[in-house]
Coordinates of C-alpha atoms in Angstrom, one line a residue:
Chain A
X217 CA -156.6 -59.5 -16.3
X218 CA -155.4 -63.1 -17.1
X219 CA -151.6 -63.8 -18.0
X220 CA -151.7 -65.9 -21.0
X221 CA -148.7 -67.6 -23.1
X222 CA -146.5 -66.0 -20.7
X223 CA -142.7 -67.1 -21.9
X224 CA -139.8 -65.9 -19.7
X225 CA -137.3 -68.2 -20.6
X226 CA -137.1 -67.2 -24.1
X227 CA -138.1 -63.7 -23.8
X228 CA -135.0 -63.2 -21.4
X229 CA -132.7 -65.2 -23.3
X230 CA -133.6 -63.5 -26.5
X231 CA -133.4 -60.3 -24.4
X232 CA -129.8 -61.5 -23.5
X233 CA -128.9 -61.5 -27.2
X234 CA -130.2 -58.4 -27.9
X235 CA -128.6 -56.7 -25.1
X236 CA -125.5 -58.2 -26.6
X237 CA -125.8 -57.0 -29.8
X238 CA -126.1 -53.2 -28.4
X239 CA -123.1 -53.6 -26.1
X240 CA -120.8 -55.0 -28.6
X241 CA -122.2 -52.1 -31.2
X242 CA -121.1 -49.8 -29.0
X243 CA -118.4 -51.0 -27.4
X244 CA -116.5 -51.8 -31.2
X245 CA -118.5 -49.2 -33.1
X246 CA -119.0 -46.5 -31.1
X247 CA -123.0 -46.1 -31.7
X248 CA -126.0 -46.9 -29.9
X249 CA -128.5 -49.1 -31.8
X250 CA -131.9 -48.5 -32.9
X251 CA -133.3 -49.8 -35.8
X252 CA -135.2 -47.2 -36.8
X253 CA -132.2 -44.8 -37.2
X254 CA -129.8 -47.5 -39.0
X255 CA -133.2 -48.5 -41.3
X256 CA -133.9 -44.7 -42.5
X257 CA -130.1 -43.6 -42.5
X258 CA -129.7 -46.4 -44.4
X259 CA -132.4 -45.0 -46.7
X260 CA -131.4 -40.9 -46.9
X261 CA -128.3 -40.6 -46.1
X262 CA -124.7 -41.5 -47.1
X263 CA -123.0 -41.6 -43.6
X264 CA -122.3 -45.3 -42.7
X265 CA -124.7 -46.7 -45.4
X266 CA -122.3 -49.8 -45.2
X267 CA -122.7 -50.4 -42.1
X268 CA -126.1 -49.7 -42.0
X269 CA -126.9 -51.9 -44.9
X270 CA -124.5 -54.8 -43.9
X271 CA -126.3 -54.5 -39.8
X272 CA -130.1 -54.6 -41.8
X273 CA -128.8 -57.9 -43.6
X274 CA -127.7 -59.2 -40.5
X275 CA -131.0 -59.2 -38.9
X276 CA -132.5 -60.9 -42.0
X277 CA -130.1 -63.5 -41.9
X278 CA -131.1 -64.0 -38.0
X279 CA -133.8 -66.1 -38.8
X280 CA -131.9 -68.5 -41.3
X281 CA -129.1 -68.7 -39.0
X282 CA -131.3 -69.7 -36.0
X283 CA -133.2 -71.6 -38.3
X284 CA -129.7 -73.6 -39.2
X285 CA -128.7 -74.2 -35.8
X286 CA -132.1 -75.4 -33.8
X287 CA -134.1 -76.7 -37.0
X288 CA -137.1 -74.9 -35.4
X289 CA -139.6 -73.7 -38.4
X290 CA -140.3 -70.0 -37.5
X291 CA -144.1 -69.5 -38.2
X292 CA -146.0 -65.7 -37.8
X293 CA -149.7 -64.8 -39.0
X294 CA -150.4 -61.5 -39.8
X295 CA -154.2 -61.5 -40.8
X296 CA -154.7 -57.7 -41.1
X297 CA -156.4 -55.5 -44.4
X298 CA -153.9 -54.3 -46.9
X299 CA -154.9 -50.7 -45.7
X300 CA -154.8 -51.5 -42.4
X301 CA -150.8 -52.6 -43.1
X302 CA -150.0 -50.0 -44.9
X303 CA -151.8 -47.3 -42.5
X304 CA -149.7 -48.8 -39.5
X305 CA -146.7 -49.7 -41.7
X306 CA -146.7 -45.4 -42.7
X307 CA -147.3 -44.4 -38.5
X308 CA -144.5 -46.2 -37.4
X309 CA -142.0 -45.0 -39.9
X310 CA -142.9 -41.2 -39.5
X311 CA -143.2 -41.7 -36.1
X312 CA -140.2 -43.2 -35.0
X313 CA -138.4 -40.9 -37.1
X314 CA -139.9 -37.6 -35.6
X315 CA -139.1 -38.9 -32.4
X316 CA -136.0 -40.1 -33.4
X317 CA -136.4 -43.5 -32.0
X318 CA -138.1 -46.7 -32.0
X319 CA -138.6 -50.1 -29.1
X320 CA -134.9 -50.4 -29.6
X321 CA -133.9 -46.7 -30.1
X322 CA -135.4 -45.3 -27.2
X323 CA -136.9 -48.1 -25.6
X324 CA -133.1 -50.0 -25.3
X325 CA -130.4 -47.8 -26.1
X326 CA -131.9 -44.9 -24.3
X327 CA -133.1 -46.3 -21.5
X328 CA -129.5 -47.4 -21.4
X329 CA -128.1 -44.2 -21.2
X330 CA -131.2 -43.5 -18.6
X331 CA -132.1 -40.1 -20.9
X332 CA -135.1 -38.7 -20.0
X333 CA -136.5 -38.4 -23.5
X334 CA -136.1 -41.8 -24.3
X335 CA -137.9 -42.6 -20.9
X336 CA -140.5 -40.7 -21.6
X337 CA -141.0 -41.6 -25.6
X338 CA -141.1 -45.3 -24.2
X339 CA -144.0 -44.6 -21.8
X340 CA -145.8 -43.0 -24.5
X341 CA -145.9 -45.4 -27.2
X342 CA -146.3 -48.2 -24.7
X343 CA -149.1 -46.4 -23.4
X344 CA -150.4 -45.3 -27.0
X345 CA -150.1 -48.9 -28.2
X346 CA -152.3 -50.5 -25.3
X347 CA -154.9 -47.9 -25.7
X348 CA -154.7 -48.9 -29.5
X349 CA -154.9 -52.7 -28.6
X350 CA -158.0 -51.6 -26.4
X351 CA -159.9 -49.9 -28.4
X352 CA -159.0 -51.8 -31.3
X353 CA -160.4 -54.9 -29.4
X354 CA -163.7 -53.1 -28.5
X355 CA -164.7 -52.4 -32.1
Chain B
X853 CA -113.5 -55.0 -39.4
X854 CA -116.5 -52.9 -38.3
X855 CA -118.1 -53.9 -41.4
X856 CA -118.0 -57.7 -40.6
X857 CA -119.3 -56.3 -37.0
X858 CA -122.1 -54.3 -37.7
X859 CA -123.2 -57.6 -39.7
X860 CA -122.9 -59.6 -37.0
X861 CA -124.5 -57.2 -34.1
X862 CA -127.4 -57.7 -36.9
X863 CA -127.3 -61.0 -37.3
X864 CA -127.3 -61.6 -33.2
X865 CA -130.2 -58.9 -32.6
X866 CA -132.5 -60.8 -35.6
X867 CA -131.9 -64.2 -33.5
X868 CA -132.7 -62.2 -30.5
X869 CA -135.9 -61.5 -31.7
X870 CA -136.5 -64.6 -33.3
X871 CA -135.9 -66.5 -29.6
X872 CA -137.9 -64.1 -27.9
X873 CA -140.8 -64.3 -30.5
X874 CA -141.4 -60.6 -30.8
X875 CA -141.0 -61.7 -34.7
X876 CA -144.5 -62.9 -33.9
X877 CA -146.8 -59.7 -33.9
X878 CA -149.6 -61.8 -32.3
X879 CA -146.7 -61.5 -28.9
X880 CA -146.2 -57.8 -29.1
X881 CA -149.9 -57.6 -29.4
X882 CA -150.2 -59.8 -26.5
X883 CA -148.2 -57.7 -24.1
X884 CA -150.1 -54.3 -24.9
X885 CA -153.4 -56.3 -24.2
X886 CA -152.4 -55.5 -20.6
X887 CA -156.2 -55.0 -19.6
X888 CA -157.7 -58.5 -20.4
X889 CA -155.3 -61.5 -21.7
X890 CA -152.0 -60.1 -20.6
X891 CA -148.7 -61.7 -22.5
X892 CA -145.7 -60.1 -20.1
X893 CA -143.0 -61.2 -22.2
X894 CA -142.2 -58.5 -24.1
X895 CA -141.1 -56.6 -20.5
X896 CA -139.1 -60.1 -19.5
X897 CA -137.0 -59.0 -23.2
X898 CA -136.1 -55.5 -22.6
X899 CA -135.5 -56.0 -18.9
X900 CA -132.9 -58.8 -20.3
X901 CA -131.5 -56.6 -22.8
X902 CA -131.3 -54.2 -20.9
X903 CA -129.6 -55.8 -17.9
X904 CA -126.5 -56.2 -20.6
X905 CA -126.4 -52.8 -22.5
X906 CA -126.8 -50.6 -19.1
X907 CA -124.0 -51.4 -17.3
X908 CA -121.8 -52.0 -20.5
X909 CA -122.4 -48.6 -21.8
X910 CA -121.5 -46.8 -18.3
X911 CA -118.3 -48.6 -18.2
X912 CA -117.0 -47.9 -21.5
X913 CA -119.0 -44.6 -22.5
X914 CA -115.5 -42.3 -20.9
X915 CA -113.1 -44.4 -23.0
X916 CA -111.6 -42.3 -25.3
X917 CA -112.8 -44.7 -28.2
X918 CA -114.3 -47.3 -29.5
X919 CA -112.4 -50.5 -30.4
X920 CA -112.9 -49.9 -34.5
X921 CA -114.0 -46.5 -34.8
X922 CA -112.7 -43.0 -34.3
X923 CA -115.0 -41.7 -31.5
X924 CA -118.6 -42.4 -29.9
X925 CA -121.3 -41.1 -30.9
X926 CA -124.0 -40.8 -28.7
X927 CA -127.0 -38.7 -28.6
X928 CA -126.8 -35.3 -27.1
X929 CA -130.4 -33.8 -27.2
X930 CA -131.8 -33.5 -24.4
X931 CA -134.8 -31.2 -25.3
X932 CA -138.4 -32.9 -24.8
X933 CA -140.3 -31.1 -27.9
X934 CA -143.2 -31.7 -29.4
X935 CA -141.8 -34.0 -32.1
X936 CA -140.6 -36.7 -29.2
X937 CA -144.5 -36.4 -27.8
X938 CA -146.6 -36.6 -31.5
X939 CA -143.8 -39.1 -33.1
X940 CA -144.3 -41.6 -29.7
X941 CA -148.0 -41.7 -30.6
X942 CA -148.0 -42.3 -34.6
X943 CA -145.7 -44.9 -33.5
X944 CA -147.5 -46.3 -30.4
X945 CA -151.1 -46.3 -32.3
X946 CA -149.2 -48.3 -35.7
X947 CA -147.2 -50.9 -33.6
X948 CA -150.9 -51.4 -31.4
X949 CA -152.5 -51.4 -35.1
X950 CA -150.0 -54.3 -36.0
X951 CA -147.9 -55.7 -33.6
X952 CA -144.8 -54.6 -35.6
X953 CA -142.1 -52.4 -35.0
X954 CA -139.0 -51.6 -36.8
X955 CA -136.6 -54.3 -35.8
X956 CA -139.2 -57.0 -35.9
X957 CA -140.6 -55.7 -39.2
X958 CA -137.7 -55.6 -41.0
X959 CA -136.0 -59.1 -39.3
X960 CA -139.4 -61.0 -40.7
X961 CA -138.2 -60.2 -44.3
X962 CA -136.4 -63.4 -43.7
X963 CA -140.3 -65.0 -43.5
X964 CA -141.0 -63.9 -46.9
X965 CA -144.4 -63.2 -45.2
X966 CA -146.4 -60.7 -47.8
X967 CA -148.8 -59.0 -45.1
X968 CA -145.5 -57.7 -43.2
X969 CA -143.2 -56.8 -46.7
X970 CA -146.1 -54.8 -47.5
X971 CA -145.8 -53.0 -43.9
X972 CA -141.9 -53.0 -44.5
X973 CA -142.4 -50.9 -47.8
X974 CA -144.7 -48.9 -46.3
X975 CA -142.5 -48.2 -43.1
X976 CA -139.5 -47.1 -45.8
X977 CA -142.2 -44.8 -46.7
X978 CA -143.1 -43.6 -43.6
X979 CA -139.1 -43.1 -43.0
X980 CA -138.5 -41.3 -46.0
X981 CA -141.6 -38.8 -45.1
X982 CA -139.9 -37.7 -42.0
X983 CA -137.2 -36.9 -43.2
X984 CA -138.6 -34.9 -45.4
X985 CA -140.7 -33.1 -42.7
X986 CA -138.0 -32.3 -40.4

């Protein structure tokens, strides 16, 4: 194993932020954030659909905002197949809503909380998604 | 006033991810490739995250209530089914697929990148399903 683009500045201080983000939720709002709850409550159901909606806007404007403020360009690549995207796109929403919880869902919030499930649903998908990477990488 | 707050725990989360790059799916992708060229970031975010929420939530989780709402609402099941198990590895095998997960996904919107809108609508999708199913 080789560490490579290793960046623990900005991966703490963006960590901060998020951490932030959570605490003041809760603290003002009364609910634990995770991103795949507010996204699909958002989507079926009435309850808070405001607040869902206005949080979901929020995170899109992230990017302008930070965009505004350091006048860093944000660049991504995402070079996979349509299907692929749309196969991976379709796994996380079903599964994040079956086990109620996504990276910030379980892996934040209810490691938070230190609940067992979310403790275990975190060492699953971490431990899914590097067996995916590996094999992936293989073929 | 919980309105203009749940807008700006948004906007604060997306500039989270944004200055921790897990916007950039090549990142996530780079942690999970712990067995040859091994990104650690993505553990340096939740450990910083979570170094703020953990103690914030013990301390306030016995208050009677939250500052702009009428009572806390936390999760209270406790039961680890089959649903936690199979959901953790859809998920797991889509975000290795990728590098994308929900808040991410959805935050690079702002990017107007096609490959991940496509993933977004399909994630709805995904959402939607589930909801269905349980």
């Amino acid at each position: 194993m080789n560490i490579v683009n290793f960046t623990p500045v900005t991966a703490l201080t963006g960590g901060l932020l998020i951490g932030l983000s959570v605490a003041l939720f809760f603290i003002l709002n009364g609910r634990m954030i995770g991103i795949s709850g507010i996204a699909s409550n958002f989507l079926i159901s009435k309850d808070n659909r405001i607040d869902n909606f206005l949080f979901l806007v929020g995170l899109i404007l992230g990017p302008f905002i930070y965009n505004l403020i350091s006048g860093k360009e944000i660049n991504i690549s995402i070079s996979n197949s349509l299907i692929l995207l749309i196969t991976a796109g379709a796994m996380v929403g079903f599964g994040t809503r079956l086990s109620s919880g996504c990276t910030s869902g379980h892996g934040i919030s209810g490691i938070s909380r230190f609940s067992l499930r979310s403790i275990i649903a975190t060492i699953t998908f971490m431990l899914v998604g590097i067996l995916t990477v590996l094999i992936t990488g293989i073929l | 006033m919980n309105k203009i707050l749940s807008l700006l725990c948004g906007i604060i989360f997306g500039i989270g991810l944004v200055i921790s790059e897990m916007i950039n799916p090549e990142k996530v992708l780079g942690f999970l490739n712990i067995f040859r060229n091994w990104d650690p970031s993505l553990a340096f975010v939740m450990i910083g995250a979570l170094i703020v929420s953990t103690p914030i939530f013990h301390l306030f989780k016995n208050k009677n209530k939250p500052v702009f709402s009428s009572n806390f609402s936390i999760p209270t099941n406790k039961e680890l089914d089959k649903k936690l198990i199979i959901g953790s590895i859809f998920f797991g095998v889509g975000w290795g697929l990728i590098g994308l997960c929900p808040g991410p996904a959805i935050t690079s919107i702002a990017l107007l990148n096609t490959s991940s809108a496509i993933f977004v609508v399909s994630m709805f999708t995904g959402f939607y399903i589930a909801s269905k199913v349980n």
